[in-house]
CSV table of C-alpha atoms and ligand atoms in Angstrom, one decimal:
chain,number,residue,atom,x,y,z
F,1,UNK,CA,45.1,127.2,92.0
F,2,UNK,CA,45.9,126.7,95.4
F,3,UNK,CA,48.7,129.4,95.4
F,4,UNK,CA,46.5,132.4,94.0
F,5,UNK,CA,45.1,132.0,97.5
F,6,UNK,CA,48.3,133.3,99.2
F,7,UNK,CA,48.7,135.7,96.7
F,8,UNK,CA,44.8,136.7,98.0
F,9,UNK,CA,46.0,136.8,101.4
F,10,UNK,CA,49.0,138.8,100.7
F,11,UNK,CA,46.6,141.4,98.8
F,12,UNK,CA,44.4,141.9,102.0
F,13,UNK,CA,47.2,142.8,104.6
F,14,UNK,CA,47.5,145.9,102.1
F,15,UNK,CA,44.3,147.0,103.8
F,16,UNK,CA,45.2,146.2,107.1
F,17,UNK,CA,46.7,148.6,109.9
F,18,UNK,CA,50.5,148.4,110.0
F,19,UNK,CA,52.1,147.2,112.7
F,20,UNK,CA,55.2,147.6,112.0
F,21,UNK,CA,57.6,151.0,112.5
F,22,UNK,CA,60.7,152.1,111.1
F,23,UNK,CA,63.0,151.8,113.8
F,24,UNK,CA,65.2,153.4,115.0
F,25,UNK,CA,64.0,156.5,113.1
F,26,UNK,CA,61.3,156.0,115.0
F,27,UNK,CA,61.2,154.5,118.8
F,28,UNK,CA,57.8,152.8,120.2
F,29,UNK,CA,56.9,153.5,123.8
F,30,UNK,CA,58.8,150.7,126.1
F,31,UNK,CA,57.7,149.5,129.2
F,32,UNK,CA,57.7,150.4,132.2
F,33,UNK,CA,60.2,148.2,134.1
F,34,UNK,CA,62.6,147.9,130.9
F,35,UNK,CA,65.8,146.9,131.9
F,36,UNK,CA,67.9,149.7,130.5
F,37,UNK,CA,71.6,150.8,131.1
F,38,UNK,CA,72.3,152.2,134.8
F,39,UNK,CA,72.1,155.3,136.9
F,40,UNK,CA,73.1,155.8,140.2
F,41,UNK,CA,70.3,158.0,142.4
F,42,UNK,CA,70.4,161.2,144.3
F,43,UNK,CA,68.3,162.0,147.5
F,44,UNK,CA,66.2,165.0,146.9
F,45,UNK,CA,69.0,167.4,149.0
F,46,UNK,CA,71.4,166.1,146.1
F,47,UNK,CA,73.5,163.3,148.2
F,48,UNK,CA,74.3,160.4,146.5
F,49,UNK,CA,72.4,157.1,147.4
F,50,UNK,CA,75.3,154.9,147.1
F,51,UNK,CA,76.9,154.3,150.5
F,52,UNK,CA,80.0,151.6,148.7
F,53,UNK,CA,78.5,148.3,150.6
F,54,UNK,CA,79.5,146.4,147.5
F,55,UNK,CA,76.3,144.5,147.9
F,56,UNK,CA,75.5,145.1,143.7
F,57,UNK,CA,78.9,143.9,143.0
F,58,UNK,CA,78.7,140.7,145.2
F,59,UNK,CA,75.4,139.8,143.2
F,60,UNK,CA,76.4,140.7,139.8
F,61,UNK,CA,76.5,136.9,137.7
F,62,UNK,CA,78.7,138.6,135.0
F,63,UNK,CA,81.0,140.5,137.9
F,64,UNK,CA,81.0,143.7,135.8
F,65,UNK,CA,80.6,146.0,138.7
F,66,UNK,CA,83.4,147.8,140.4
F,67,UNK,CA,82.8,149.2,143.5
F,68,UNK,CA,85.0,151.0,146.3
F,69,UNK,CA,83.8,152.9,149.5
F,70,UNK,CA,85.3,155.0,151.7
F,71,UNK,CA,84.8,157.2,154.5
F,72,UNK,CA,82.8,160.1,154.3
F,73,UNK,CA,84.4,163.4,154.9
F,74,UNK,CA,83.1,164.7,158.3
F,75,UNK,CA,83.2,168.6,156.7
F,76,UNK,CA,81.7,167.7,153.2
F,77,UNK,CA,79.6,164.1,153.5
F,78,UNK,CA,78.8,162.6,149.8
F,79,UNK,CA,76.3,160.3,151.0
F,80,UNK,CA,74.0,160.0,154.7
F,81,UNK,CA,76.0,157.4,156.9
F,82,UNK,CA,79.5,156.6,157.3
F,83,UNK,CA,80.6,156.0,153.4
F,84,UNK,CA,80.1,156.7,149.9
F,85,UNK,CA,81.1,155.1,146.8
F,86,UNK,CA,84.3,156.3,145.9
F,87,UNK,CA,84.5,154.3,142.6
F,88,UNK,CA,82.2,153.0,140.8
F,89,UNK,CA,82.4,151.0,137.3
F,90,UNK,CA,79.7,148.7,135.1
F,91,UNK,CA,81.4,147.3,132.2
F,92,UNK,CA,79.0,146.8,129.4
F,93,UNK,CA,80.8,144.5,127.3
F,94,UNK,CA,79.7,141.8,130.2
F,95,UNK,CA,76.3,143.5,131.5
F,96,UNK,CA,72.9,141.1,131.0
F,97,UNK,CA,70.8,143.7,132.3
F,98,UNK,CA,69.2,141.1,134.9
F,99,UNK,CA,69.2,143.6,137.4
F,100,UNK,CA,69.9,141.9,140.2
F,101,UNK,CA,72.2,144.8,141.6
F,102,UNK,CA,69.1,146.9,141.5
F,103,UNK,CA,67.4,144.3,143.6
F,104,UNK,CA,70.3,143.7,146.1
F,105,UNK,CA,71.0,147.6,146.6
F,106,UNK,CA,70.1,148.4,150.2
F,107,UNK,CA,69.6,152.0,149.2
F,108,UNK,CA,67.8,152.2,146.0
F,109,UNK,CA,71.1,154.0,144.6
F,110,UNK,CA,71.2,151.9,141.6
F,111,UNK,CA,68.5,151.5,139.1
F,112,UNK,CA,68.2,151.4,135.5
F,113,UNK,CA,66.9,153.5,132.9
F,114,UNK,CA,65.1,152.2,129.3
F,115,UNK,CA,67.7,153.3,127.4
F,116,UNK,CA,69.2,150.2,125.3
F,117,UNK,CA,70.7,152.1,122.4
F,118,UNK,CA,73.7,153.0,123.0
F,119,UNK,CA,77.3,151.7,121.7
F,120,UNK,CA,80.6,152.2,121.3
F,121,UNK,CA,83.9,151.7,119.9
F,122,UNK,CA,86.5,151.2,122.7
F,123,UNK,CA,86.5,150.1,125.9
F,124,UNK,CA,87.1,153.0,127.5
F,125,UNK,CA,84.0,153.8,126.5
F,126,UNK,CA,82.1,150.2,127.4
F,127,UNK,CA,83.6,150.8,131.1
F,128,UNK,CA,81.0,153.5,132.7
F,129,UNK,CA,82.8,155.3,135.4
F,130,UNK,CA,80.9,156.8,138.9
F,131,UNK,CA,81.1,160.2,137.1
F,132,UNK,CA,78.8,159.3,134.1
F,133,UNK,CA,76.2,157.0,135.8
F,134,UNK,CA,75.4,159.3,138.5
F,135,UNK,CA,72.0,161.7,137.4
F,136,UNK,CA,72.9,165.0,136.9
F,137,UNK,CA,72.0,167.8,139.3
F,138,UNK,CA,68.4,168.1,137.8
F,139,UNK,CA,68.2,163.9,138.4
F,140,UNK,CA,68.4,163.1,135.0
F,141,UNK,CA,71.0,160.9,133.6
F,142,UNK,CA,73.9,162.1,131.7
F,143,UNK,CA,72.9,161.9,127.9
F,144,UNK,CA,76.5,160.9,126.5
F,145,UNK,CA,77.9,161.1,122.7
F,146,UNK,CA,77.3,157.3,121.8
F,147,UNK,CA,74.0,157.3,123.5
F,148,UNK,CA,70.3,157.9,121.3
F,149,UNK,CA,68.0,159.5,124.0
F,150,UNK,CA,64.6,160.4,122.6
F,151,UNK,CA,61.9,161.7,125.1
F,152,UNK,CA,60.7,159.1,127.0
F,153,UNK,CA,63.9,157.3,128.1
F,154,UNK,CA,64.5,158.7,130.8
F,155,UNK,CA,61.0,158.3,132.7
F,156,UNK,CA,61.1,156.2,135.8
F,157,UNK,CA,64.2,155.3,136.3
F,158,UNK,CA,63.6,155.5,140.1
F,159,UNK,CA,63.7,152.5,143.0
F,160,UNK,CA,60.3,151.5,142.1
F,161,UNK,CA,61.4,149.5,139.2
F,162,UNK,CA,62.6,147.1,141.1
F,163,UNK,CA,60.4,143.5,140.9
F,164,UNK,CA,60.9,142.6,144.4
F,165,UNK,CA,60.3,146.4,146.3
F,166,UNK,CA,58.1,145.8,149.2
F,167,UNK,CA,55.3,147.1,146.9
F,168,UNK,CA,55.7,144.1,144.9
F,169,UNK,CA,53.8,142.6,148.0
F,170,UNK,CA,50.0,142.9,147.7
F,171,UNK,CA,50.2,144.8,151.8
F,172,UNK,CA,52.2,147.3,150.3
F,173,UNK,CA,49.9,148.2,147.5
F,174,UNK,CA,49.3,151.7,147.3
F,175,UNK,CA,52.0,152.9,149.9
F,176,UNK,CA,55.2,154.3,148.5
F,177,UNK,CA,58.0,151.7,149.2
F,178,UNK,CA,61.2,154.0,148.3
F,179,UNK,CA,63.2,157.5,149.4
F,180,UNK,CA,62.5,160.8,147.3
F,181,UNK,CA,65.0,161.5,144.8
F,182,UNK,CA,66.4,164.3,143.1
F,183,UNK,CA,64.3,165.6,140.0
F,184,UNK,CA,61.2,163.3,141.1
F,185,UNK,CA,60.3,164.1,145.2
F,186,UNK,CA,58.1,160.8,146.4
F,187,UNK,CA,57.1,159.4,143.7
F,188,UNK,CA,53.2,158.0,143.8
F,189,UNK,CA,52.9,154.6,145.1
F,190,UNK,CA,52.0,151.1,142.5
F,191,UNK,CA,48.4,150.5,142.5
F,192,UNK,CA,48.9,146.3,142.1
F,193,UNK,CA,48.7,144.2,139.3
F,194,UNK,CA,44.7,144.3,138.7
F,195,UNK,CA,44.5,148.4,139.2
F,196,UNK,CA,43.1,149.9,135.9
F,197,UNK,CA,46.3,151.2,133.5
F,198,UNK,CA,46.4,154.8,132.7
F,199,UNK,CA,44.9,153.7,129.4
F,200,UNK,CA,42.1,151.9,131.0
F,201,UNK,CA,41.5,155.3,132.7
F,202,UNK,CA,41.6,157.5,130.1
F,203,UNK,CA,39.2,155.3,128.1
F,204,UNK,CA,36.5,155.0,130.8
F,205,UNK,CA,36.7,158.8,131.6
F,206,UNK,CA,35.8,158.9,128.1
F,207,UNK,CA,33.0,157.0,127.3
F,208,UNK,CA,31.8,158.7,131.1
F,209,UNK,CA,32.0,162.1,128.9
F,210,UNK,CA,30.0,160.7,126.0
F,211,UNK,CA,27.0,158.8,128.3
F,212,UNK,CA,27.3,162.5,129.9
F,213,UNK,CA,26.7,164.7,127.0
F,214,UNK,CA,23.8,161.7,125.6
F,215,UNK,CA,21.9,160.3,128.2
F,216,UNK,CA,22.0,163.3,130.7
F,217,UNK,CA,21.5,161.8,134.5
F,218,UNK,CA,22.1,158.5,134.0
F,219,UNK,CA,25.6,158.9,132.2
F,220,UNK,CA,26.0,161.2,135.5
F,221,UNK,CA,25.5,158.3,137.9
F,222,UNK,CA,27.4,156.0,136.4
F,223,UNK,CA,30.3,158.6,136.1
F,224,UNK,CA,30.1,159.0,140.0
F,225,UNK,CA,30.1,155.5,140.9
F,226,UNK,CA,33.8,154.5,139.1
F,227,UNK,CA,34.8,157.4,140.3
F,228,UNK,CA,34.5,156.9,144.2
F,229,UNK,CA,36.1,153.2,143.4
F,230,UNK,CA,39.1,154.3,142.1
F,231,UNK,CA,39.3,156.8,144.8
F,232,UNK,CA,38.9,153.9,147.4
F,233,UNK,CA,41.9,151.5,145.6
F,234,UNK,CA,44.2,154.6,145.6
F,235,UNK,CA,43.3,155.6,149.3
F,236,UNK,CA,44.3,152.6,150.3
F,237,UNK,CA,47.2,151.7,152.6
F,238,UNK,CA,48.0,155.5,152.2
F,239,UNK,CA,49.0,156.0,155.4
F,240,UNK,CA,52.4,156.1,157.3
F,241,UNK,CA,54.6,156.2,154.5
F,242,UNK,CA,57.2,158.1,155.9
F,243,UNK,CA,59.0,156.1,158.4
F,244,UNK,CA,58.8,153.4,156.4
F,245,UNK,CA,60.6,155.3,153.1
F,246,UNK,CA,63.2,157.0,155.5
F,247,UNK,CA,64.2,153.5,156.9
F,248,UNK,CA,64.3,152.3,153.7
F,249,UNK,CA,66.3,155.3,152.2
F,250,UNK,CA,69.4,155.9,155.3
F,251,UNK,CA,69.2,152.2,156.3
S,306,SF4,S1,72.1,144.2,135.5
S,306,SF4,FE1,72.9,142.1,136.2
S,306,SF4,S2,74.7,141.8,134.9
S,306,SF4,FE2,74.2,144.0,134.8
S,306,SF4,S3,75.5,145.0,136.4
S,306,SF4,FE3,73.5,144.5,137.3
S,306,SF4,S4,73.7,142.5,138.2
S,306,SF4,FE4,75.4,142.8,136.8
S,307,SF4,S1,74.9,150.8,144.4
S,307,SF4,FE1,73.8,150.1,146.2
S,307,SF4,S2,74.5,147.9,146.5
S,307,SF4,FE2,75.9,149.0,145.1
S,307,SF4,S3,77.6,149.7,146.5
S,307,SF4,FE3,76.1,151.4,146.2
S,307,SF4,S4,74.7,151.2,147.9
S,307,SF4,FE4,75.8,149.2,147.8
């Protein structure tokens, strides 16, 4: 009789909340620091990030990046400094997505995206060229023809996913580590590991409204108190920001 207890168990999950979805018609929210496929950054005047050092390509362990620099042209500079990235190549047949060009990039010029679903037929078409992985003039990646972009996949594709930022440092908590970009500005500093999560938040702003609305002054209290120590965590640090970001952004 021992088997009519896995058919039991079987019977149950059909009361249970599913878990699963039916991908790809229908993408779950990925996180944060996903390693998708490239973009190459714009300040927020629309100059390109990417001054040709080579330094991505150097650290690349599948060597799929081709890069070239050149001079700027005095009349019509591409990026701040003396040189731009003339050409710029990431072959995806060999990419691992490690992302240790985004951690090597003096600049913050190259980062990556959480878009994963994209193929293609040729290798033209595996061989990204500067033209395609640069963000468009709003600072949004190109979208191309073998690529699935759904809302979402293009959120934070900035500098600050990279692990080793100096706000992966618990000093730098709460002060913004990287350069405005096109599209974004500044974007808000990282809180630190053990900062509440936006759903955290959203949960204890909640149950605040409810002891509000049932219990009158007390719910009050408590509301004010969590508020002032989130406002403390996010004040802090907040201060000289700038030099630090415009070091980091023109080197
Ligand atoms: S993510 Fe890794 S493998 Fe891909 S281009 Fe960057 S360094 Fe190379
Ligand atoms: S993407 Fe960054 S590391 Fe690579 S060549 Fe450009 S500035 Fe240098």
């Amino acid at each position: 009789m021992g088997y009519l207890d896995g058919f039991g168990l079987t019977f149950m999950k059909l009361f249970e909340e599913t878990v699963t979805t039916s991908y790809p018609d229908e993408k779950r929210p990925k996180p944060e620091r996903m390693h998708g496929r490239h973009v190459l950054n714009r300040y927020e005047d629309g100059m390109e990030k990417c001054i040709g050092c080579e330094l991505c390509a150097g650290v690349c362990p599948a060597k799929c990046i081709y890069v070239r620099g050149e001079d700027n042209p005095p009349e019509a500079p591409v990026s701040p400094g003396e040189r731009f990235g003339f050409i710029y190549e990431i072959n995806y047949l060999r990419c691992i997505h490690c992302d240790l060009c985004v951690e090597a990039c003096p600049t913050q010029a190259i980062t990556e995206t959480k878009m994963f679903e994209f193929s293609f037929t040729s290798r033209e078409d595996a061989i990204y060229t500067k033209d395609e992985l640069v963000v468009g003039d709003d600072g949004q990646p190109k979208h191309l023809p073998w690529e699935d972009w759904r809302p979402g996949d293009d959120e934070h594709t900035s500098a600050w996913m990279r692990a080793t930022s100096p706000s992966g440092d618990v000093r730098y908590v709460g002060r913004v580590g990287w350069a405005g970009e096109l599209g974004y500005g500044v974007r808000a500093p990282e809180l630190g590991q053990t900062a509440p999560s936006a759903e955290e938040l959203a949960a204890a702003a909640k149950a605040a409204a409810h002891d509000d609305h049932g219990h009158g002054g007390h719910g009050h209290d408590d509301h004010h108190d969590h508020g002032d120590h989130s406002h403390d965590d996010h004040d802090h640090g907040d201060h000289d920001h700038g030099d630090h970001d415009h070091e980091a952004a023109h080197g």
